[in-house]
């Protein structure tokens, strides 16, 4: 995006521009027809203002979290920081500089703007308070400073420290706000206005006269050292012009450039297309799907170009003519009638004002000079002023509930109910520049920031969450259809999501480079229209916004007829997949119903049996969807392979602390096809656990083993046992404690069933802790960062309300890496509170705790905590070195999410990673396998001298020696079968010196 040209009276031409990349400045090299890059602070990141003073010195403004001004006297080779954090509060507006002693910078806070004077020594002084500063600048020949705003035009002869209002402008200047000054080599000045006038001064701004040769051009001017004028007339004609006689005559050179820029595309209910184009500086219309275009005008005595257009699906339209007057049509633009002016504008009546149609179906008017916003709920008859300050260059994004989002360096939301505006938190607090923000008709908000990250805010949830799907893709624009499907135009193609951004499907590539996109529109017939800078409008060859749905029910067929009979159970979670034009997954709900959304194409539909006791009645069911909005219903019953119970058990707790109570939750379920009479659970406590109480009475006790009777468990029946324990103060800090559960009857009727009748969990007690974190376990033990292939991983997510009021609801969202973990194998487990769970899209595991009413930690530290765990299997045969990373987002009510730590597991084969070792002799390499250790354990050492004296020691978690050997060779083994479960430290000594230490884990016999 072009920002500014900088051309000192004697010196090269500089071009400052920004896009989604860092800011850049290039310098034209005369005689070479080329440009050279100019160095900027921070590599161009956060640069918002760039100015070259008459001496050729650089002044650069950067804004990450606080505004900073930088100065360079050597062409950018080095920079001095002139200001510190907080000295220039607010948002950057403009920058002007004359020499080391005089620089002006305009900053805004809300609707107020302040003009500061800064010198090279870093002295800062506020000199002007205003509402809307339109221009600041210095005459390079004299150093006289000028600024203009909505109240007038002002002049300073002391570099901007004191100001006098200019009263010598001709009468034509009434209400003509000056927006630019052009300075000649001998000090003469041309002043242009927003109303299209130009005024001239030959005495450094003391007296002025109208300069008719430039009247009405309303343009940007460049004047060369030789006196040649160039006019860049925005988007209107002549787009480019040149004058060599001070504007007396002009040569149109527009044909040397090709910039048919389209900035807006709309379609009315009658099928007419509208496009705002630079070649007309207004709207054009097409009645034949874009094949032919003509100027779109409103007849009010004479034809008027349309500068702003708001379209609603019921045929109602509002327009702003080139005379800056508002008009209304009730018949899709066939006829128009003038409506009353909205409100006395702060500045001049302007064609920069804009109409918008909100997602709530109401019309909005944005005043470009007062920055006021008005809303009409009666189609433009009356208007209500909203309590919102809206900068002219910002883009409004409308929510269906009437809220308005916009970016002005930070993300803001106007709350329609409260009628106020507040800043929204964006994770990692990026400075928001040139971002794409979009709200769908269903209320989901999407935000793409300069750093390349993409966030979403789901309707009803005020927090933004990061979408990892776009980690390797840069998004340049979002658009959505009326159904709420969202489209992301990215560096790697066009993606569509029909589930609020949980899953994305590549629907093709854009016809031009996506970063050149200037406008997009999805019509009700599901065709996408796109416009690109320097190009024409394109329409997708086919409707690409279909929302096809596959739905049905999963149940247990009890009589083997594969038909639903009254009373047959649907209370099971089963994965349903559609494979063909992509792979799509959903889970049946508690009532057995499932829903899949897929694009057009042919698919094979399957249900995955929860375990070996079931098998599908049908498989590879062929379906075809041709859209748009096609649907098909397919029921997928499961028949019983064998009638027998299948009991599973799981347990966990939020955290373990010495001298504190802990609540363990034991979760049990009959996942089989027959009742389990006389079921019971035996729970084995760690020796440092002191039993306090339980939610189910203790039926029997044998030392540290407690038995709990459950009675008969029907198929699908599940439940919890809460066990309250105290952790002994005699436990060492960091000591590992193991707790296990065994459910009976534990016989498996099929050899293919995985034995889940026993479960153990070994964890260290902790001192200080992060109350919201994530832990990962393999075989019940927290792994030190590595895992064998084809091994199940269990995740524990702990949360605590550290706020100042109860949390009414808690939601956890865990996006598992589906390239490494199989989402079809996700199985939720124990939790501290009742929950609902769901899987959204491909691998977004969602746990909701509705009505949890979690106390805050200051009111009740113990009850303010909670947890949930789930297990998931790896994809088959992952290669060694594969890294499985995972985090979770925890939402407390409508607060920003708490992002947990990241867990990391590296795939390997019976090895111990270097990260679990301390190496004291770099020449010695020790490998211990397997780890976790069971039975015979192999120790192999390299780098040992032939005659070295070797000693191997194993120390338990209490610091006591459990094993010591003096092997005669560097390769040996020992028997770990009789060692108690837990964590051990091994020591490998050579010639009386400690060479390597590390951790070993014992988890079984």
CSV table of N, CA and C in Angstrom, one decimal, residues 546-548 599-601 624-631:
chain,number,residue,atom,x,y,z
A,546,UNK,N,-21.1,-24.3,-1.8
A,546,UNK,CA,-22.1,-25.2,-1.4
A,546,UNK,C,-21.9,-25.6,0.1
A,547,UNK,N,-23.1,-25.9,0.7
A,547,UNK,CA,-23.1,-26.5,2.1
A,547,UNK,C,-23.9,-27.7,2.0
A,548,UNK,N,-23.3,-28.8,1.6
A,548,UNK,CA,-24.0,-30.1,1.5
A,548,UNK,C,-23.9,-30.8,2.9
A,599,UNK,N,-18.2,-30.9,0.6
A,599,UNK,CA,-18.4,-30.2,-0.7
A,599,UNK,C,-18.9,-31.2,-1.7
A,600,UNK,N,-19.2,-30.7,-2.9
A,600,UNK,CA,-19.7,-31.6,-3.9
A,600,UNK,C,-18.8,-32.8,-4.2
A,601,UNK,N,-19.3,-33.9,-4.6
A,601,UNK,CA,-18.5,-35.0,-4.9
A,601,UNK,C,-19.1,-36.4,-4.5
A,624,UNK,N,-23.5,-39.4,-3.2
A,624,UNK,CA,-23.1,-38.4,-4.1
A,624,UNK,C,-23.8,-37.1,-3.8
A,625,UNK,N,-23.2,-36.0,-3.8
A,625,UNK,CA,-23.8,-34.7,-3.5
A,625,UNK,C,-23.4,-33.7,-4.6
A,626,UNK,N,-24.3,-33.0,-5.2
A,626,UNK,CA,-24.1,-32.2,-6.3
A,626,UNK,C,-24.4,-30.7,-6.0
A,627,UNK,N,-25.0,-30.4,-4.9
A,627,UNK,CA,-25.1,-29.0,-4.4
A,627,UNK,C,-25.8,-28.1,-5.4
A,628,UNK,N,-26.0,-26.8,-5.1
A,628,UNK,CA,-25.7,-26.3,-3.8
A,628,UNK,C,-26.7,-26.7,-2.7
A,629,UNK,N,-26.3,-26.8,-1.5
A,629,UNK,CA,-27.1,-27.2,-0.4
A,629,UNK,C,-27.8,-28.5,-0.6
A,630,UNK,N,-27.1,-29.5,-1.1
A,630,UNK,CA,-27.7,-30.8,-1.3
A,630,UNK,C,-27.6,-31.5,0.1
A,631,UNK,N,-28.4,-32.6,0.3
A,631,UNK,CA,-28.4,-33.3,1.5
A,631,UNK,C,-28.7,-34.7,1.3
